[in-house]
Amino acid sequence: MSINLKNLISVFNAEWTGSDTDTFIDHVSIDSRSLQNGSQTLFIALSGVNNDAHLYISELIEKGVQNFVVQYIPENVKGKANFLVVKNTLKALQELAAYYRDLFDIPVIGLTGSNGKTIVKEWLNFLLSPDYNIIRSPKSYNSQVGVPLSVIAINEKHNLGIFEAGISTVNEMVNLEKIIKPSIGVLTSIGSAHDEGFENAEQKIKEKLQLFKKSKVIVYQKNKLVDQCLADFCAEYPLPERTLFSWSFTDDLASVYILKKETQDDITTIQYQYNDEIFNLEIPFSDSASIENTISCLLVLLYFKYDFEVIQSRVKLLYPVEMRLEVKNGIHNCSLIDDSYSSDFQSLKIALDFLESQKKNASKTVILSDIFQSGFSNEELYSKVSQLISDNKIHRVIGIGPTISSFKDKFANSTMFQNTADFINEIERFDFNNETILIKGARSFQFEEIVSLLEEKTHETVLEINLDAITHNFNYFKSKLKPDVKMMVMVKAFGYGNGGLEIAKLLEHHKVNYLGVAFADEGISLKNGGIKLPIMVLNPESTSFPSIIQYQLEPEIYSLKGLNAFLKIAREKNLKDYPIHIKMDTGMHRLGFENNTIDELIATLKGNSTVRVQSILSHLATSDDPQYFDFVRQQIALFEKLSSKLMTELNINPIRHTLNTSGISNFPDAQYNMVRLGIGLYGVSNDPAEQKYLENVGTLKSIISQVRTIPAGDSVGYGRRFMADRETKIATIPIGYADGIARLWGNEVGYVTIKNQKAKIVGSVCMDMLMVNVSHIDCKEGDSVIIFGESPTVIEMAAALKTIPYEIMTSISQRVKRVFFR
């Protein structure tokens, strides 16, 4: 994009403050952490319940950003940059996108629905790309912020747009319609997602249809409710030339009527009738969701008047869409960011930002294929890619493909190959070691082979950690805080079993104030991993004090013995004002100073310049249990009394904090200066009403190792604890109690999920394996198995085992590989 800043003053109806309206903008940013921000960036300072980007304007100016859209100008930056002052910066971002969209007269496909939007978008891009230069939403950028950022990426070479729009409640689609303005509308499957934001299914459908106000054709699956909603919609927003283009398995009045469907060996053949002709289309999937998504694509191709031979030849090549960026452990202490299924300019920018936020090692390598459908000439495209690589401080580039190879001179420290096979033949000479590697390539380059070679080899059981879910849960609890209340997040016990360093990096990216660990070695590991946030050690042993000082960790002090031991070492090292955290025991009776030791604590600290009381804290015993809320109030009152006395006697004003996850929700008046978020970050609440607002973070997965059928009377496992009373099909899963699966979960107490169906665990859980009854499931060796996640949940497992979710999560062995994704 290239927009004169002067033009935007009227677009936003903004108040102008600055010196240069003639500057041109070629990049729009809402992320102050992005390394892609520069002199021609327009930074839009979004402000919401979770964050206020105005706080980061000063550091952006230091990095060279000079143009801002703001709701107010912070005092410390007045006169230092160009500012467009508006009432609402989110609305300004949307107005900018709508203005920019109107500069291009190209056909645009707009997708909405509950499920399948991103899949259909990616498949349509694949099916239509031989004939069009397509701009599409990167990943699943379909929100009130994601849609405008997607549309702003259009350029003059694009001749077709494909954008998805997602909403969670009423009155949101009206904003997105003004931005996308689709000429072709596709309504994908309507399911239960975001049901809580609507009164009923009818209201949800009608809200989604608002995207299609100016669409000349609407593609949808015909059913009674959608037909009625469309009738009402067309009456309210009539277009003489509009076509309702429907499909159905059951209604022969549909434009495309599916006569029959047959599946064999994961390939489905549908027979459909269209314009009085009958066709047989082969689809390379067997699951119902993929079949329905393919049919939505089919209707778009029919609308574009493709003949059947072309449709069949392209549909046969459809592939599962990988919609996430994954962080994996690599060989020789490398970490891999796997984005090996797409290569376009917009998603490269996203991947590079993700690389920066998740890098474990300072050295950064990018393995990049030719980039397709950028809308730029090759010269312009690879100049822009080169600038991105430079801005993101990438140490070396490995380019694969004939086009990128021809622009080798644009990339410092680069090696180029004509194809993936050539690179693999020489992979040994690169000595990948202690670096973070982004692997990003178009599907045709088969970069999954590179990932396989560079990935650390472990067994087939993995714990998948959804970093987007962690961000969602973090923002949910942050939204409950009063302005200026700080947040400490607990990453002890290996991030509650989910992975400490990777989650700490994400939290650092989100500018959390403190991290909390239990023991010094956990904090040392994070510091060695590059974490710069202050880290509090909650249970420091006196033998760890020298290491705590060496690694600039901050100890919790909970006894006079511990305080004197730390002071002794601090004096020996000639420390001054070293931060410590004073723990008060207000009723938990685990650790902390009690009322009768406060005077001696004050006497020890008074006049002492070796250490500084950084915070005073306590811990609530029953903040999750309404029957003991009176006890919590007594704890809070005692904390107020003891901490106030300490502050008054020492004439200090430290941070105070006592609320844990449940306390944040149940005792908002006791937030003090900081709260400590623990299990809630990982998607678990003790309140069933609150639980529905949290997202599942960890999904423990494995595979079926073997399937066998046993006759009636045969047994399974140690001790013959399961005896088959009929012919039974048994699947063996390579995970056991050494991986953290409780033996009590066996013997038909617990279950796993295979192909969305429950399979009860039969017999005893073994050290490395468990067996399940799959007599009712059509499954085979190699099929995926969910041990826990959405079903069963860790809450469900904990209830059955008479324990708590913490124990389920922290029990998962570190021999189980963690895979992080967005």
GROMACS .gro file of N, CA and C in nm, residues 155-244:
model
  270
  155ASN      N    1  -0.316  -0.511  -0.332
  155ASN     CA    2  -0.243  -0.418  -0.417
  155ASN      C    3  -0.294  -0.425  -0.561
  156GLU      N    4  -0.235  -0.345  -0.646
  156GLU     CA    5  -0.288  -0.324  -0.781
  156GLU      C    6  -0.284  -0.449  -0.868
  157LYS      N    7  -0.198  -0.545  -0.835
  157LYS     CA    8  -0.186  -0.665  -0.918
  157LYS      C    9  -0.291  -0.771  -0.884
  158HIS      N   10  -0.357  -0.759  -0.770
  158HIS     CA   11  -0.456  -0.859  -0.732
  158HIS      C   12  -0.583  -0.841  -0.815
  159ASN      N   13  -0.641  -0.954  -0.858
  159ASN     CA   14  -0.768  -0.946  -0.933
  159ASN      C   15  -0.877  -1.032  -0.871
  160LEU      N   16  -0.854  -1.084  -0.750
  160LEU     CA   17  -0.957  -1.157  -0.675
  160LEU      C   18  -0.920  -1.155  -0.528
  161GLY      N   19  -1.019  -1.128  -0.443
  161GLY     CA   20  -0.997  -1.131  -0.299
  161GLY      C   21  -1.080  -1.241  -0.235
  162ILE      N   22  -1.026  -1.305  -0.132
  162ILE     CA   23  -1.099  -1.404  -0.053
  162ILE      C   24  -1.076  -1.371   0.094
  163PHE      N   25  -1.181  -1.326   0.160
  163PHE     CA   26  -1.167  -1.285   0.300
  163PHE      C   27  -1.274  -1.353   0.385
  164GLU      N   28  -1.235  -1.392   0.505
  164GLU     CA   29  -1.331  -1.452   0.597
  164GLU      C   30  -1.368  -1.352   0.707
  165ALA      N   31  -1.489  -1.367   0.759
  165ALA     CA   32  -1.538  -1.277   0.863
  165ALA      C   33  -1.599  -1.359   0.975
  166GLY      N   34  -1.549  -1.339   1.095
  166GLY     CA   35  -1.603  -1.409   1.211
  166GLY      C   36  -1.660  -1.311   1.311
  167ILE      N   37  -1.773  -1.345   1.369
  167ILE     CA   38  -1.835  -1.260   1.471
  167ILE      C   39  -1.871  -1.346   1.591
  168SER      N   40  -1.881  -1.282   1.707
  168SER     CA   41  -1.916  -1.355   1.828
  168SER      C   42  -2.044  -1.304   1.892
  169THR      N   43  -2.098  -1.192   1.839
  169THR     CA   44  -2.223  -1.140   1.894
  169THR      C   45  -2.287  -1.046   1.791
  170VAL      N   46  -2.397  -0.985   1.828
  170VAL     CA   47  -2.472  -0.900   1.736
  170VAL      C   48  -2.397  -0.769   1.709
  171ASN      N   49  -2.433  -0.706   1.598
  171ASN     CA   50  -2.383  -0.573   1.559
  171ASN      C   51  -2.234  -0.569   1.528
  172GLU      N   52  -2.172  -0.685   1.504
  172GLU     CA   53  -2.031  -0.685   1.466
  172GLU      C   54  -2.013  -0.695   1.315
  173MET      N   55  -2.102  -0.769   1.248
  173MET     CA   56  -2.083  -0.793   1.105
  173MET      C   57  -2.100  -0.666   1.023
  174VAL      N   58  -2.178  -0.571   1.073
  174VAL     CA   59  -2.199  -0.448   0.998
  174VAL      C   60  -2.066  -0.377   0.973
  175ASN      N   61  -1.972  -0.386   1.067
  175ASN     CA   62  -1.841  -0.324   1.049
  175ASN      C   63  -1.760  -0.398   0.943
  176LEU      N   64  -1.766  -0.531   0.947
  176LEU     CA   65  -1.685  -0.611   0.855
  176LEU      C   66  -1.738  -0.605   0.713
  177GLU      N   67  -1.869  -0.592   0.697
  177GLU     CA   68  -1.927  -0.582   0.563
  177GLU      C   69  -1.876  -0.458   0.491
  178LYS      N   70  -1.864  -0.347   0.562
  178LYS     CA   71  -1.815  -0.222   0.500
  178LYS      C   72  -1.671  -0.236   0.453
  179ILE      N   73  -1.597  -0.327   0.516
  179ILE     CA   74  -1.455  -0.344   0.483
  179ILE      C   75  -1.437  -0.444   0.368
  180ILE      N   76  -1.508  -0.557   0.376
  180ILE     CA   77  -1.489  -0.663   0.276
  180ILE      C   78  -1.569  -0.635   0.149
  181LYS      N   79  -1.695  -0.591   0.164
  181LYS     CA   80  -1.784  -0.565   0.050
  181LYS      C   81  -1.780  -0.680  -0.051
  182PRO      N   82  -1.814  -0.802  -0.010
  182PRO     CA   83  -1.802  -0.915  -0.102
  182PRO      C   84  -1.906  -0.911  -0.213
  183SER      N   85  -1.861  -0.943  -0.333
  183SER     CA   86  -1.955  -0.959  -0.444
  183SER      C   87  -2.008  -1.102  -0.450
  184ILE      N   88  -1.934  -1.195  -0.388
  184ILE     CA   89  -1.973  -1.336  -0.380
  184ILE      C   90  -1.972  -1.375  -0.233
  185GLY      N   91  -2.081  -1.426  -0.184
  185GLY     CA   92  -2.090  -1.465  -0.044
  185GLY      C   93  -2.096  -1.616  -0.028
  186VAL      N   94  -2.022  -1.669   0.071
  186VAL     CA   95  -2.025  -1.812   0.100
  186VAL      C   96  -2.056  -1.828   0.249
  187LEU      N   97  -2.168  -1.896   0.278
  187LEU     CA   98  -2.206  -1.926   0.416
  187LEU      C   99  -2.167  -2.071   0.443
  188THR      N  100  -2.068  -2.090   0.529
  188THR     CA  101  -2.024  -2.226   0.561
  188THR      C  102  -2.112  -2.282   0.672
  189SER      N  103  -2.072  -2.396   0.726
  189SER     CA  104  -2.154  -2.467   0.825
  189SER      C  105  -2.188  -2.378   0.945
  190ILE      N  106  -2.311  -2.387   0.989
  190ILE     CA  107  -2.356  -2.317   1.109
  190ILE      C  108  -2.358  -2.416   1.224
  191GLY      N  109  -2.275  -2.391   1.326
  191GLY     CA  110  -2.268  -2.480   1.441
  191GLY      C  111  -2.286  -2.403   1.570
  192SER      N  112  -2.230  -2.458   1.679
  192SER     CA  113  -2.254  -2.402   1.812
  192SER      C  114  -2.153  -2.297   1.854
  193ALA      N  115  -2.050  -2.274   1.773
  193ALA     CA  116  -1.946  -2.177   1.812
  193ALA      C  117  -2.008  -2.040   1.837
  194HIS      N  118  -1.973  -1.978   1.950
  194HIS     CA  119  -2.019  -1.844   1.989
  194HIS      C  120  -2.170  -1.838   2.012
  195ASP      N  121  -2.234  -1.951   2.043
  195ASP     CA  122  -2.378  -1.949   2.070
  195ASP      C  123  -2.414  -1.851   2.181
  196GLU      N  124  -2.321  -1.836   2.280
  196GLU     CA  125  -2.352  -1.751   2.395
  196GLU      C  126  -2.371  -1.605   2.356
  197GLY      N  127  -2.324  -1.566   2.237
  197GLY     CA  128  -2.336  -1.427   2.194
  197GLY      C  129  -2.466  -1.395   2.124
  198PHE      N  130  -2.554  -1.496   2.106
  198PHE     CA  131  -2.678  -1.476   2.031
  198PHE      C  132  -2.795  -1.538   2.107
  199GLU      N  133  -2.914  -1.483   2.082
  199GLU     CA  134  -3.032  -1.534   2.149
  199GLU      C  135  -3.066  -1.674   2.103
  200ASN      N  136  -3.048  -1.700   1.973
  200ASN     CA  137  -3.082  -1.831   1.917
  200ASN      C  138  -3.011  -1.845   1.781
  201ALA      N  139  -3.029  -1.961   1.719
  201ALA     CA  140  -2.963  -1.988   1.591
  201ALA      C  141  -3.012  -1.894   1.482
  202GLU      N  142  -3.139  -1.858   1.486
  202GLU     CA  143  -3.193  -1.768   1.384
  202GLU      C  144  -3.125  -1.632   1.389
  203GLN      N  145  -3.107  -1.579   1.510
  203GLN     CA  146  -3.040  -1.449   1.522
  203GLN      C  147  -2.896  -1.459   1.473
  204LYS      N  148  -2.828  -1.570   1.504
  204LYS     CA  149  -2.689  -1.585   1.462
  204LYS      C  150  -2.679  -1.588   1.309
  205ILE      N  151  -2.767  -1.663   1.243
  205ILE     CA  152  -2.764  -1.672   1.097
  205ILE      C  153  -2.791  -1.535   1.035
  206LYS      N  154  -2.890  -1.465   1.088
  206LYS     CA  155  -2.924  -1.334   1.032
  206LYS      C  156  -2.810  -1.235   1.049
  207GLU      N  157  -2.741  -1.241   1.161
  207GLU     CA  158  -2.625  -1.153   1.180
  207GLU      C  159  -2.515  -1.184   1.080
  208LYS      N  160  -2.490  -1.313   1.057
  208LYS     CA  161  -2.385  -1.351   0.962
  208LYS      C  162  -2.422  -1.311   0.819
  209LEU      N  163  -2.548  -1.319   0.785
  209LEU     CA  164  -2.591  -1.282   0.650
  209LEU      C  165  -2.570  -1.134   0.621
  210GLN      N  166  -2.552  -1.053   0.724
  210GLN     CA  167  -2.529  -0.909   0.702
  210GLN      C  168  -2.405  -0.884   0.616
  211LEU      N  169  -2.314  -0.982   0.611
  211LEU     CA  170  -2.195  -0.968   0.529
  211LEU      C  171  -2.230  -0.959   0.381
  212PHE      N  172  -2.346  -1.012   0.342
  212PHE     CA  173  -2.377  -1.030   0.201
  212PHE      C  174  -2.474  -0.925   0.146
  213LYS      N  175  -2.479  -0.809   0.208
  213LYS     CA  176  -2.576  -0.707   0.165
  213LYS      C  177  -2.563  -0.672   0.018
  214LYS      N  178  -2.441  -0.671  -0.034
  214LYS     CA  179  -2.420  -0.632  -0.173
  214LYS      C  180  -2.369  -0.748  -0.258
  215SER      N  181  -2.382  -0.870  -0.209
  215SER     CA  182  -2.332  -0.988  -0.281
  215SER      C  183  -2.430  -1.027  -0.391
  216LYS      N  184  -2.374  -1.052  -0.510
  216LYS     CA  185  -2.457  -1.091  -0.625
  216LYS      C  186  -2.497  -1.237  -0.620
  217VAL      N  187  -2.422  -1.317  -0.545
  217VAL     CA  188  -2.454  -1.458  -0.529
  217VAL      C  189  -2.423  -1.498  -0.386
  218ILE      N  190  -2.506  -1.584  -0.330
  218ILE     CA  191  -2.483  -1.637  -0.195
  218ILE      C  192  -2.484  -1.789  -0.204
  219VAL      N  193  -2.372  -1.849  -0.167
  219VAL     CA  194  -2.357  -1.995  -0.167
  219VAL      C  195  -2.386  -2.045  -0.026
  220TYR      N  196  -2.471  -2.149  -0.015
  220TYR     CA  197  -2.505  -2.198   0.118
  220TYR      C  198  -2.563  -2.339   0.109
  221GLN      N  199  -2.565  -2.408   0.225
  221GLN     CA  200  -2.632  -2.538   0.233
  221GLN      C  201  -2.777  -2.516   0.268
  222LYS      N  202  -2.862  -2.568   0.187
  222LYS     CA  203  -3.006  -2.541   0.198
  222LYS      C  204  -3.064  -2.616   0.319
  223ASN      N  205  -3.136  -2.543   0.402
  223ASN     CA  206  -3.220  -2.606   0.505
  223ASN      C  207  -3.328  -2.507   0.543
  224LYS      N  208  -3.427  -2.552   0.616
  224LYS     CA  209  -3.547  -2.472   0.642
  224LYS      C  210  -3.515  -2.340   0.712
  225LEU      N  211  -3.430  -2.344   0.815
  225LEU     CA  212  -3.401  -2.223   0.892
  225LEU      C  213  -3.321  -2.123   0.809
  226VAL      N  214  -3.217  -2.171   0.739
  226VAL     CA  215  -3.136  -2.081   0.657
  226VAL      C  216  -3.221  -2.021   0.545
  227ASP      N  217  -3.308  -2.104   0.483
  227ASP     CA  218  -3.395  -2.054   0.376
  227ASP      C  219  -3.485  -1.941   0.426
  228GLN      N  220  -3.541  -1.958   0.546
  228GLN     CA  221  -3.629  -1.855   0.600
  228GLN      C  222  -3.550  -1.728   0.632
  229CYS      N  223  -3.431  -1.744   0.689
  229CYS     CA  224  -3.347  -1.627   0.721
  229CYS      C  225  -3.306  -1.555   0.592
  230LEU      N  226  -3.276  -1.630   0.488
  230LEU     CA  227  -3.239  -1.569   0.360
  230LEU      C  228  -3.357  -1.497   0.297
  231ALA      N  229  -3.476  -1.553   0.311
  231ALA     CA  230  -3.595  -1.486   0.257
  231ALA      C  231  -3.614  -1.350   0.324
  232ASP      N  232  -3.600  -1.348   0.456
  232ASP     CA  233  -3.612  -1.222   0.529
  232ASP      C  234  -3.501  -1.125   0.490
  233PHE      N  235  -3.380  -1.179   0.476
  233PHE     CA  236  -3.265  -1.097   0.440
  233PHE      C  237  -3.283  -1.033   0.302
  234CYS      N  238  -3.325  -1.112   0.204
  234CYS     CA  239  -3.341  -1.061   0.067
  234CYS      C  240  -3.454  -0.959   0.058
  235ALA      N  241  -3.554  -0.975   0.144
  235ALA     CA  242  -3.663  -0.877   0.146
  235ALA      C  243  -3.613  -0.744   0.203
  236GLU      N  244  -3.524  -0.752   0.301
  236GLU     CA  245  -3.472  -0.631   0.365
  236GLU      C  246  -3.363  -0.565   0.281
  237TYR      N  247  -3.283  -0.647   0.211
  237TYR     CA  248  -3.173  -0.593   0.130
  237TYR      C  249  -3.185  -0.648  -0.012
  238PRO      N  250  -3.283  -0.600  -0.087
  238PRO     CA  251  -3.306  -0.658  -0.221
  238PRO      C  252  -3.197  -0.617  -0.321
  239LEU      N  253  -3.157  -0.711  -0.403
  239LEU     CA  254  -3.070  -0.687  -0.518
  239LEU      C  255  -3.131  -0.761  -0.636
  240PRO      N  256  -3.171  -0.691  -0.740
  240PRO     CA  257  -3.239  -0.758  -0.852
  240PRO      C  258  -3.157  -0.870  -0.912
  241GLU      N  259  -3.025  -0.854  -0.916
  241GLU     CA  260  -2.941  -0.952  -0.985
  241GLU      C  261  -2.888  -1.061  -0.892
  242ARG      N  262  -2.930  -1.063  -0.764
  242ARG     CA  263  -2.876  -1.161  -0.669
  242ARG      C  264  -2.925  -1.302  -0.700
  243THR      N  265  -2.833  -1.399  -0.685
  243THR     CA  266  -2.864  -1.541  -0.702
  243THR      C  267  -2.840  -1.613  -0.570
  244LEU      N  268  -2.936  -1.694  -0.528
  244LEU     CA  269  -2.919  -1.782  -0.413
  244LEU      C  270  -2.877  -1.918  -0.468
   0.00000   0.00000   0.00000
